mmCIF file of C-alpha atoms in Angstrom:
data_model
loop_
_atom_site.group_PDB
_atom_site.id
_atom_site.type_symbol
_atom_site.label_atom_id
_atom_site.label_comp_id
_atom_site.label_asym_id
_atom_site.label_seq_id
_atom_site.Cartn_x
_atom_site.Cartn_y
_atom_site.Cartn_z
ATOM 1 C CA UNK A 1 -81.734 -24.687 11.485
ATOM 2 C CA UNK A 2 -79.017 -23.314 9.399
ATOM 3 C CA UNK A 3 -79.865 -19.799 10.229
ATOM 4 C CA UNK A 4 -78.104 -18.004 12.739
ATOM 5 C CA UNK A 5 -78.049 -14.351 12.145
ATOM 6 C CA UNK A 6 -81.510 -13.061 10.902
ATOM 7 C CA UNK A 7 -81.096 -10.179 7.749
ATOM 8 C CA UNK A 8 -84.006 -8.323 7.331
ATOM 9 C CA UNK A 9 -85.013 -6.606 4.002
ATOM 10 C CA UNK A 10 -83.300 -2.985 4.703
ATOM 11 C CA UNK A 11 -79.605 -5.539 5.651
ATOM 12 C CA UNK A 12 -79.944 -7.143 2.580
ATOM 13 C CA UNK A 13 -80.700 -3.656 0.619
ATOM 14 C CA UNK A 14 -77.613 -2.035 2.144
ATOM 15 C CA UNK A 15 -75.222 -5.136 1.582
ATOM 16 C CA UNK A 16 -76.503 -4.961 -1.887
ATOM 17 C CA UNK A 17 -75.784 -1.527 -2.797
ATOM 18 C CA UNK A 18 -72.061 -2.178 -2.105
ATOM 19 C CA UNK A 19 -72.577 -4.599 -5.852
ATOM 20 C CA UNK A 20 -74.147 -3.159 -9.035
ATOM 21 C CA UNK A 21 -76.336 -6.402 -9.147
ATOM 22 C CA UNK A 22 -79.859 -4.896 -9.359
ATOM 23 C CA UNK A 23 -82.330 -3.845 -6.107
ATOM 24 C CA UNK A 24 -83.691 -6.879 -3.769
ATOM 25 C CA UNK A 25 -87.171 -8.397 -4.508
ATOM 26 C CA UNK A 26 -86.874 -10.884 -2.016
ATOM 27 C CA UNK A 27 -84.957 -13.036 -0.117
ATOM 28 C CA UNK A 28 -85.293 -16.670 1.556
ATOM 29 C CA UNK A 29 -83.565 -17.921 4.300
ATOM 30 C CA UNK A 30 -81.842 -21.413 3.537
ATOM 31 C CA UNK A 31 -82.766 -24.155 6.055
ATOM 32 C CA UNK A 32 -80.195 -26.398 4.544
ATOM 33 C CA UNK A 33 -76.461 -26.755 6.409
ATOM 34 C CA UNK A 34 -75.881 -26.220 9.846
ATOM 35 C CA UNK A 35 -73.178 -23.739 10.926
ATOM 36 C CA UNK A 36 -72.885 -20.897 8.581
ATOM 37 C CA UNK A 37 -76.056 -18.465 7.663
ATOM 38 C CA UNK A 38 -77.053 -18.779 3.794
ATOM 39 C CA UNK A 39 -80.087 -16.640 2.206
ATOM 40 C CA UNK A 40 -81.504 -17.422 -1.193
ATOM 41 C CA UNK A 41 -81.870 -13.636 -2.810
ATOM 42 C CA UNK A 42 -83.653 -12.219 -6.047
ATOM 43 C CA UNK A 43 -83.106 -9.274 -7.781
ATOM 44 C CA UNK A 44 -84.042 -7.358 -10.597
ATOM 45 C CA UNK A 45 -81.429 -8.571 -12.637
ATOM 46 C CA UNK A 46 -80.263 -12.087 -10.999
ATOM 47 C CA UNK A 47 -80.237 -14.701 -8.459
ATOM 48 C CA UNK A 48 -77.699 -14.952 -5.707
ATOM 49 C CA UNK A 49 -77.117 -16.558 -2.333
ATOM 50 C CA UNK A 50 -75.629 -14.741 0.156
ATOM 51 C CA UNK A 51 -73.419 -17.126 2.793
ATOM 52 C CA UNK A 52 -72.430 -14.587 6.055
ATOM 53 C CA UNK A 53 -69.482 -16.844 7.697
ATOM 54 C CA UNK A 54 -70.509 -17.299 11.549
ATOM 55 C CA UNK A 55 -67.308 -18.985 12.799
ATOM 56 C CA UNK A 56 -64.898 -18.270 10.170
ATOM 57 C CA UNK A 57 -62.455 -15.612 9.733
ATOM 58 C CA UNK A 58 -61.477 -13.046 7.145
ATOM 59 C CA UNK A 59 -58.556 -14.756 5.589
ATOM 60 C CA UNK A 60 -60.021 -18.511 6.294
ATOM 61 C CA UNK A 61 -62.595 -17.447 3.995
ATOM 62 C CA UNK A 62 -60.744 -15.688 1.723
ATOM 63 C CA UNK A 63 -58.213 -18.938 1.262
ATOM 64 C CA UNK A 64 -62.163 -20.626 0.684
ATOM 65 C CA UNK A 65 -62.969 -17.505 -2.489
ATOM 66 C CA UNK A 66 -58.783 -18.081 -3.905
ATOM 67 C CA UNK A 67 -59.584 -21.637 -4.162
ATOM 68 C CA UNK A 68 -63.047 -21.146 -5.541
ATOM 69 C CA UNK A 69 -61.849 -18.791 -8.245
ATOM 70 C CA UNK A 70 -58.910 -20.704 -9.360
ATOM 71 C CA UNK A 71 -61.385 -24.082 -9.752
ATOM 72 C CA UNK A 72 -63.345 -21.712 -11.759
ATOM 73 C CA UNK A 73 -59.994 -21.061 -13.821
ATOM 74 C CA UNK A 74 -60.182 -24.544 -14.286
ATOM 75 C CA UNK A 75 -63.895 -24.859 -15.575
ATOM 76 C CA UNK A 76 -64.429 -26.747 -12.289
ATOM 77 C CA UNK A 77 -68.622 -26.559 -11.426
ATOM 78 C CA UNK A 78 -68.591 -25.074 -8.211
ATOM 79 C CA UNK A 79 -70.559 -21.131 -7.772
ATOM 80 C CA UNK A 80 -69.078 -18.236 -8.464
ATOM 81 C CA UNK A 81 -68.204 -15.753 -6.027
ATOM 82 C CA UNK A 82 -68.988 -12.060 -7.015
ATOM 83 C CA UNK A 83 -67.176 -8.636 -6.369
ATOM 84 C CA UNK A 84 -68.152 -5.607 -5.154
ATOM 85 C CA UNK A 85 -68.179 -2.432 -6.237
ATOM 86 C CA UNK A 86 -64.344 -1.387 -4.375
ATOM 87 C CA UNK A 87 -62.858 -4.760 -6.485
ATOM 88 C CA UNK A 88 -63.561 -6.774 -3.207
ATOM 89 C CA UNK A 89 -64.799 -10.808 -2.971
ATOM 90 C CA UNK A 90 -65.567 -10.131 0.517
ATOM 91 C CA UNK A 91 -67.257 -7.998 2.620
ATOM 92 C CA UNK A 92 -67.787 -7.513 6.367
ATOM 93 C CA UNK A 93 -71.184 -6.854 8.464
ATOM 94 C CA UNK A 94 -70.959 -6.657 12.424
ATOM 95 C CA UNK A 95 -67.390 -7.701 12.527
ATOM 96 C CA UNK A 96 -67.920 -10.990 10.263
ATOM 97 C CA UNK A 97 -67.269 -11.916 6.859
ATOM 98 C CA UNK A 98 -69.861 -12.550 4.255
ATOM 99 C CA UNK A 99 -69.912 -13.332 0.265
ATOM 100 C CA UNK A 100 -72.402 -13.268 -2.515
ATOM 101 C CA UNK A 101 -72.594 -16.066 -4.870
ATOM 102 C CA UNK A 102 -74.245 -16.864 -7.992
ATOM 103 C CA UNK A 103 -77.259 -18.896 -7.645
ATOM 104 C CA UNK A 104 -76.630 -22.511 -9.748
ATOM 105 C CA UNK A 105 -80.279 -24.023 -11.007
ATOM 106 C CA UNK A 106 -80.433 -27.570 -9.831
ATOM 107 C CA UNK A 107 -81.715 -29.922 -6.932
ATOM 108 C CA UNK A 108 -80.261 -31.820 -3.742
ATOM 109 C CA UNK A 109 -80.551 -35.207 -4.114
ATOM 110 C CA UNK A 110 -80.984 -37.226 -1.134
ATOM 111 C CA UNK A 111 -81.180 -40.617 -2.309
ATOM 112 C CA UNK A 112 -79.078 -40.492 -5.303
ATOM 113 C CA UNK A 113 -78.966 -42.793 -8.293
ATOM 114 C CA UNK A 114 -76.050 -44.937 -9.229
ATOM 115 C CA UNK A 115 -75.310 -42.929 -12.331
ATOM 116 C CA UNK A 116 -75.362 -39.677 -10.034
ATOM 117 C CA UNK A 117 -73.225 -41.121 -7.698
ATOM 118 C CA UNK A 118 -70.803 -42.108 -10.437
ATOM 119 C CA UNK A 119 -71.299 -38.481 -11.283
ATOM 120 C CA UNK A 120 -70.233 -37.270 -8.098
ATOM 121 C CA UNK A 121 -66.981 -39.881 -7.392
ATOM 122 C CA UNK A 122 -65.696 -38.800 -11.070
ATOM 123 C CA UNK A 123 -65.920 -35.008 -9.320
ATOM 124 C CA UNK A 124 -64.303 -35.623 -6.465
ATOM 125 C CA UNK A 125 -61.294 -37.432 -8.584
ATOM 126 C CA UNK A 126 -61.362 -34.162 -10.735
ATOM 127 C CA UNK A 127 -61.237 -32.164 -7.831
ATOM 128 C CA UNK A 128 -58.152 -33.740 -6.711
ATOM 129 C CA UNK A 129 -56.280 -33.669 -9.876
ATOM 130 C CA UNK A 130 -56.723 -30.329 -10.093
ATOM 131 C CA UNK A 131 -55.565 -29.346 -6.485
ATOM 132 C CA UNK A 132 -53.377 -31.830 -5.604
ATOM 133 C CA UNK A 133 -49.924 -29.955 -4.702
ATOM 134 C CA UNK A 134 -52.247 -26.601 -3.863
ATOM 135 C CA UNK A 135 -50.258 -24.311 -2.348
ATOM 136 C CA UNK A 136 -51.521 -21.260 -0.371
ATOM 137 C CA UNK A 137 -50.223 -18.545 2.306
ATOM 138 C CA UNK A 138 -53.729 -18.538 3.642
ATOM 139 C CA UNK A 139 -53.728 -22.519 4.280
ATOM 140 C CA UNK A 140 -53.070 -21.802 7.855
ATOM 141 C CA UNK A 141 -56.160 -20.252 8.362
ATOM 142 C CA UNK A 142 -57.922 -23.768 7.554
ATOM 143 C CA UNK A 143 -58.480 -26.607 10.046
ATOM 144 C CA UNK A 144 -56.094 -28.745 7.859
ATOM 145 C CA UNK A 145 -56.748 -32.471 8.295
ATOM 146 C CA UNK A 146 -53.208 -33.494 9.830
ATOM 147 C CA UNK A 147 -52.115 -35.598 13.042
ATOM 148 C CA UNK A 148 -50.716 -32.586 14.825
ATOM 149 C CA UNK A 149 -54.061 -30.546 14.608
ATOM 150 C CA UNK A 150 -55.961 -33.935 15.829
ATOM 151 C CA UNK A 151 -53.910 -34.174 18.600
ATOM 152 C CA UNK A 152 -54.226 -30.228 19.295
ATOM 153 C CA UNK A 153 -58.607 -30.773 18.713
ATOM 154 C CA UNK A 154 -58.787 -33.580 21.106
ATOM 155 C CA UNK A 155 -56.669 -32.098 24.096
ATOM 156 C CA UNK A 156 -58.831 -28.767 23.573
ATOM 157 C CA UNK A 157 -61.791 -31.409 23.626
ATOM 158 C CA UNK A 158 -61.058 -33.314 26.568
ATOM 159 C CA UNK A 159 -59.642 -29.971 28.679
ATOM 160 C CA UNK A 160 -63.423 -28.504 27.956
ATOM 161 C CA UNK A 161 -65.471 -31.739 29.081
ATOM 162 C CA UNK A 162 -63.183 -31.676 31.984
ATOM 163 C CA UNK A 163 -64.054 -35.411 33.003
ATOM 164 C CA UNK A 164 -62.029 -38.683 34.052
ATOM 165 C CA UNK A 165 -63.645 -40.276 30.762
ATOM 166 C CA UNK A 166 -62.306 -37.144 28.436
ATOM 167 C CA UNK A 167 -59.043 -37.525 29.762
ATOM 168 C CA UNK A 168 -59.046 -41.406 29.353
ATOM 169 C CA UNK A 169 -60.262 -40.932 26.337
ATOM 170 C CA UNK A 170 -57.866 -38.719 25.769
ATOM 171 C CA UNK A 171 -54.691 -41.368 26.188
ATOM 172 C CA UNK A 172 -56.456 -43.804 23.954
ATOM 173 C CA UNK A 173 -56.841 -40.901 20.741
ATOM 174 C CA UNK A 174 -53.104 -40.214 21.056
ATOM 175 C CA UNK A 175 -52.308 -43.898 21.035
ATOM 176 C CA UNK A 176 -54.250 -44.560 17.957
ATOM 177 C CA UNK A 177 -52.948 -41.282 16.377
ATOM 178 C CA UNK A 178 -49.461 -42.714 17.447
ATOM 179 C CA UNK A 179 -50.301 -45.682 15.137
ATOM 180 C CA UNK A 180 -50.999 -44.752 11.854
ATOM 181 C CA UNK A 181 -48.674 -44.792 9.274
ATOM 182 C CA UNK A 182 -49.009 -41.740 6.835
ATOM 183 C CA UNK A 183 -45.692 -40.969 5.194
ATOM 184 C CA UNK A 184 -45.314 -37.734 3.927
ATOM 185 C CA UNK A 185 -44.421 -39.200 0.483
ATOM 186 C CA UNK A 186 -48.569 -39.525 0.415
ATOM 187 C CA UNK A 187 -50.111 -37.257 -1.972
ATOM 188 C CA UNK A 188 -51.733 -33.882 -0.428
ATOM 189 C CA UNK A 189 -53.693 -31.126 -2.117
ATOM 190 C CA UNK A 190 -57.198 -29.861 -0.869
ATOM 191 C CA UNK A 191 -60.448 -31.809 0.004
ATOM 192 C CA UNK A 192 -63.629 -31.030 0.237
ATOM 193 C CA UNK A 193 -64.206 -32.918 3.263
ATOM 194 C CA UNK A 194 -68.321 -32.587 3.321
ATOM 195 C CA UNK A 195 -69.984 -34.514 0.893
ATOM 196 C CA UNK A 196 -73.479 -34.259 2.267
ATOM 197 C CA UNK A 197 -76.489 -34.408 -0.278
ATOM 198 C CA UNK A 198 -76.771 -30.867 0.677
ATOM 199 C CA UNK A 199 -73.364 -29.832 -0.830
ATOM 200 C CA UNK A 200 -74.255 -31.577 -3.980
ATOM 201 C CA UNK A 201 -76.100 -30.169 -7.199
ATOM 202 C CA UNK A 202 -77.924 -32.261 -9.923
ATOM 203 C CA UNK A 203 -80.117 -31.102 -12.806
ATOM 204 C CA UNK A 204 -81.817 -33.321 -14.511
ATOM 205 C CA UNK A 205 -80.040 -36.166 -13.733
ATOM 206 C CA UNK A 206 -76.794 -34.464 -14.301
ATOM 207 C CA UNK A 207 -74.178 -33.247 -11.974
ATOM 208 C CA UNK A 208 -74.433 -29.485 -11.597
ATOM 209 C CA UNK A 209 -72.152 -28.027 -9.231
ATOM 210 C CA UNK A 210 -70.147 -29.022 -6.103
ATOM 211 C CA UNK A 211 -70.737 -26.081 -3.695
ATOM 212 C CA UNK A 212 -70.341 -25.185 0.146
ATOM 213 C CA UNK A 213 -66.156 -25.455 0.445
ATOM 214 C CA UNK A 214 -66.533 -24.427 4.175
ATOM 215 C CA UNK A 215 -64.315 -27.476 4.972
ATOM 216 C CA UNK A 216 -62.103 -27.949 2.440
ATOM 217 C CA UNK A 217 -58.609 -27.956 3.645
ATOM 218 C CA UNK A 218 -54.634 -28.847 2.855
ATOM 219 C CA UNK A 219 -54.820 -32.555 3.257
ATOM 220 C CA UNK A 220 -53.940 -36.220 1.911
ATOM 221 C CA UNK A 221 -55.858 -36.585 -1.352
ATOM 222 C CA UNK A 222 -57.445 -40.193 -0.308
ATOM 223 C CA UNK A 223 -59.166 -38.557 2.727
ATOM 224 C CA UNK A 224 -61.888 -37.908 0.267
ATOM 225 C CA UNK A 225 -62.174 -41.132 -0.960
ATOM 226 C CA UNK A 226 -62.133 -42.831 2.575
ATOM 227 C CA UNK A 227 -64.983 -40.315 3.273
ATOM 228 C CA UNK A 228 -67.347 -41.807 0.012
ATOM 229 C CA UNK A 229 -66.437 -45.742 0.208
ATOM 230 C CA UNK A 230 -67.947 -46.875 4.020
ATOM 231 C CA UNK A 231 -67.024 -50.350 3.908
ATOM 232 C CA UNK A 232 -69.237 -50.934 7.192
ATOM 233 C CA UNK A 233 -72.666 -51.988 7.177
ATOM 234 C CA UNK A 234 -75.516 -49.402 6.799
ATOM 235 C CA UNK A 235 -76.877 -51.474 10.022
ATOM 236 C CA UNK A 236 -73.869 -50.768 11.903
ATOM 237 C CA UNK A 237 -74.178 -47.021 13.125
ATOM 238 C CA UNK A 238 -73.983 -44.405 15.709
ATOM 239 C CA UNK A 239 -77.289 -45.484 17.306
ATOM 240 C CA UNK A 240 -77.131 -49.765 16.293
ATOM 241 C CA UNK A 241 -73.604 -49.883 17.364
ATOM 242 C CA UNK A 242 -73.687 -51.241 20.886
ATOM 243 C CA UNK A 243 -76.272 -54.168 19.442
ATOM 244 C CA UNK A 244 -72.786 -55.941 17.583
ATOM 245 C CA UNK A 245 -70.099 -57.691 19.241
ATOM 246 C CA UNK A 246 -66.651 -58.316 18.280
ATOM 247 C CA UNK A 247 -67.197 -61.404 16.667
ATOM 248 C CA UNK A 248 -69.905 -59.949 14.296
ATOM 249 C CA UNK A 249 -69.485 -58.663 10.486
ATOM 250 C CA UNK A 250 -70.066 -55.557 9.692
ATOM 251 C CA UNK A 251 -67.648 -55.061 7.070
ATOM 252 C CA UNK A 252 -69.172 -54.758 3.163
ATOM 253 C CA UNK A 253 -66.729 -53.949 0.527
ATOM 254 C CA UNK A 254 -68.990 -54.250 -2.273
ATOM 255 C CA UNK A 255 -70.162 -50.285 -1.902
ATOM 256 C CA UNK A 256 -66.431 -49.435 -1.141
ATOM 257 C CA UNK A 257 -64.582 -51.356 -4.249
ATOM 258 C CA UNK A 258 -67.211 -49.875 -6.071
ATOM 259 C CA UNK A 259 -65.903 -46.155 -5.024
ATOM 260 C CA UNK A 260 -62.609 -47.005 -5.250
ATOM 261 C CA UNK A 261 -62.720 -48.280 -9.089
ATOM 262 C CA UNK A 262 -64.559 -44.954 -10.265
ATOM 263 C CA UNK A 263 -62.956 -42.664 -8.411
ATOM 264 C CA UNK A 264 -59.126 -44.733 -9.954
ATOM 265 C CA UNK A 265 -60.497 -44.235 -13.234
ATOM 266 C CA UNK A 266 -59.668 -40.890 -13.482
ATOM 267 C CA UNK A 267 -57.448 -40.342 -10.937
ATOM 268 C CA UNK A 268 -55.634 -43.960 -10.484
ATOM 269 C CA UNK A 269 -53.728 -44.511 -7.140
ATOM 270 C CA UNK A 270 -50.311 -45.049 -6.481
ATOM 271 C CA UNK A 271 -48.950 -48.596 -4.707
ATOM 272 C CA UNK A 272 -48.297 -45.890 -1.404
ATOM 273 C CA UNK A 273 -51.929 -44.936 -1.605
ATOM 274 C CA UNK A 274 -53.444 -47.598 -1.685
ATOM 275 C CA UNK A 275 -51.229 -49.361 0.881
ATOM 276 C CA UNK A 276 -52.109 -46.701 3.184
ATOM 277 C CA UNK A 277 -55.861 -46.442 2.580
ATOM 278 C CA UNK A 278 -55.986 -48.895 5.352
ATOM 279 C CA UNK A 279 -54.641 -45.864 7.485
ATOM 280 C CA UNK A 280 -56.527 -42.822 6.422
ATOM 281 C CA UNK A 281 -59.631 -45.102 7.114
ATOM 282 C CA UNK A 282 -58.726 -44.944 10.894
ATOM 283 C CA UNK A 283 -57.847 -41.005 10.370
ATOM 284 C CA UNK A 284 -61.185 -40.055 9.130
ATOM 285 C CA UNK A 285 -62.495 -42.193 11.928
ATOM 286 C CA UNK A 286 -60.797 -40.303 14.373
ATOM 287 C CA UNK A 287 -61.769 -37.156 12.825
ATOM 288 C CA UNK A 288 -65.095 -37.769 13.344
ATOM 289 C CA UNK A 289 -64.676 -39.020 16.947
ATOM 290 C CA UNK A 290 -63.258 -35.364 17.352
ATOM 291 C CA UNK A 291 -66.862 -33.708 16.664
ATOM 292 C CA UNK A 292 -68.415 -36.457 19.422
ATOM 293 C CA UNK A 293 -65.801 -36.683 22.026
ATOM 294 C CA UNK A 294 -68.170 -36.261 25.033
ATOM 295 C CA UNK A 295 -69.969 -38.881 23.208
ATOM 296 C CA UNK A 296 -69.839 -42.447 24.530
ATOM 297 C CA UNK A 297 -67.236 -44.231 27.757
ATOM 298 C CA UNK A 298 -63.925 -44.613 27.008
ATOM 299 C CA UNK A 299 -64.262 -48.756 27.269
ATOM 300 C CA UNK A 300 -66.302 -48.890 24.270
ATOM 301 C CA UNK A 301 -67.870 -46.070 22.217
ATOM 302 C CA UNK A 302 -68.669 -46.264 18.133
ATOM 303 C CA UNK A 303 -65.496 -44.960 16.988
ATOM 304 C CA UNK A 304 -63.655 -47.023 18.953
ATOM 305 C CA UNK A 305 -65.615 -50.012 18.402
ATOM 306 C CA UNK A 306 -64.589 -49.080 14.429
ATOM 307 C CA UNK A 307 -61.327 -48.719 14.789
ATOM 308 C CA UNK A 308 -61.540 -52.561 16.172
ATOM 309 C CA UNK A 309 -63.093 -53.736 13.772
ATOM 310 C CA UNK A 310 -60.325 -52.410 11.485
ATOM 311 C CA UNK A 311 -57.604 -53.512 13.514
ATOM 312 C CA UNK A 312 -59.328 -57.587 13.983
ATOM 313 C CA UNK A 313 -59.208 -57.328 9.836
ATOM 314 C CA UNK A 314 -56.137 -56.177 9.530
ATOM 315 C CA UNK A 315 -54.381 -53.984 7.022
ATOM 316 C CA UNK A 316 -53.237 -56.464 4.385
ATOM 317 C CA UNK A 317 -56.541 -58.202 4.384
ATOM 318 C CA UNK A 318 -58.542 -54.287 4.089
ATOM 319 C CA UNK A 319 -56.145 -54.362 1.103
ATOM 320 C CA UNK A 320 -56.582 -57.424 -0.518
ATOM 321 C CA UNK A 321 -60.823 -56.774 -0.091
ATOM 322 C CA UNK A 322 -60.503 -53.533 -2.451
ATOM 323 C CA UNK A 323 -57.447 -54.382 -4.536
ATOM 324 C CA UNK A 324 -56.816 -58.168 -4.421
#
């Protein structure tokens, strides 16, 4: 249900004549994603996709088209945003912000193969080298991936559940926020931050395009890499969680060293990095715990029970499993 905001034929039609890209033959709604509205389009000339932004504003998505165009600059595969007639990447319909892109051939691959996954870690590493040290105006438009803007998320989070468990809940985030160690000396540039099969573009057999930079944001380079190794067991989940107990394992590096040796081969880590992967673990952890915060008692929940986990092994012994 990734539609929203239904666009009939005569919309589409008047959008279009804003772009000297042919008239409409039809459009398709895209089912894919879940918060902004996508349509596949084809015209007489080409095929597009037009993404209307439900949540985000102007200048959020116009720091989304800057980035876009200058990983274009940089012969990055991502799609191509496309100006209108009046010189503009974006334009507005009932008070929201919407852009057409080029249409890139090429499949989602929900199971993919080891050699696409390679694929896709080498990307990511690209994608890093490229932006690391980013630097935009519009950045503050972005939900940046930082410890003040946790904080800020999670006391907007618990103030909205309104509950003795949110606040609770509440006291335990800040304390685990209070713990990690993520010295500024830690390289930052922007992440993708949504790797879902979705978001990813093969064609036969080869990576196509990255697409869908909704999240991306000004953050520490590794957070992407925390985000493809998983060093817990598929059995151990959101649902399967509550079946473990503290004395189980449900740690398996083999996936995660895996990850981390691709993704070093083209762009290696530094001694800080990899010191404090241990760290940004935890931080995407409590990311995540920021989308389910009504989710679960404040005793024991599946972020928590992660973070645990992670503590019980320890940081020099997370180390010594990927690098040692």
């Amino acid at each position: 249900m990734a539609v929203k905001t239904n666009f009939s034929s005569n919309n589409l039609k008047d959008i279009l004549c804003n772009y000297n890209l042919g008239e409409l033959v039809f459009s398709n709604p895209i089912t894919k994603g879940t918060v902004q509205t996508n349509f596949f389009i084809k015209t007489t000339t080409r095929k597009l996709v037009f993404r209307y932004y439900e949540n985000r504003t102007k200048e959020s998505v116009l720091f989304e088209i800057n980035l876009i165009n200058y990983l274009q600059e940089k012969k990055y595969p991502c799609p191509t945003p496309l100006c209108n007639n009046y010189g503009h990447f974006i334009g507005i319909y009932d008070d929201k912000p919407y852009v057409l892109f080029s249409f890139i051939e090429g499949e989602h691959i929900e199971n993919p193969t080891n050699n696409q996954k390679k694929q896709l870690i080498r990307k990511v590493a690209e994608l890093h080298n490229i932006t690391k040290g980013f630097k935009s105006d519009l950045s503050q438009y972005r939900l940046n991936y930082n410890v003040e803007q946790c904080e800020k998320l999670a006391k907007e989070s618990a103030e909205k559940i309104n509950t003795f468990n949110s606040q609770e809940k509440l006291k335990w985030y800040i304390y685990q926020l209070n713990q990690l160690a993520l010295p500024s000396s830690l390289p930052k540039g922007i992440c993708h931050s949504d790797f879902h099969f979705s978001n990813v573009l093969f064609h036969n057999d080869e990576f196509k395009a990255l697409i869908d930079f909704d999240d991306a944001n000004y953050t520490f380079l590794t957070f992407d890499l925390v985000c493809m190794m998983e060093p817990f067991k598929s059995t151990f989940d959101w649902d399967t969680w509550d079946k473990f107990s503290l004395e189980d394992d449900v740690f398996d590096f083999s996936k995660a060293k895996k990850v981390v040796l691709e993704y070093s081969q083209y762009r290696p880590l530094n001694e800080f990095e990899k010191i404090h992967l241990f760290d940004l673990m935890k931080f995407g952890i409590l990311i995540d715990c920021i989308w389910y915060f009504e989710r679960g008692k404040v005793n024991d929940f599946f972020e928590k029970r992660k973070i645990d986990y992670l503590d019980k092994l320890g940081r020099e012994n997370f180390y010594q499993e990927l690098f040692g």
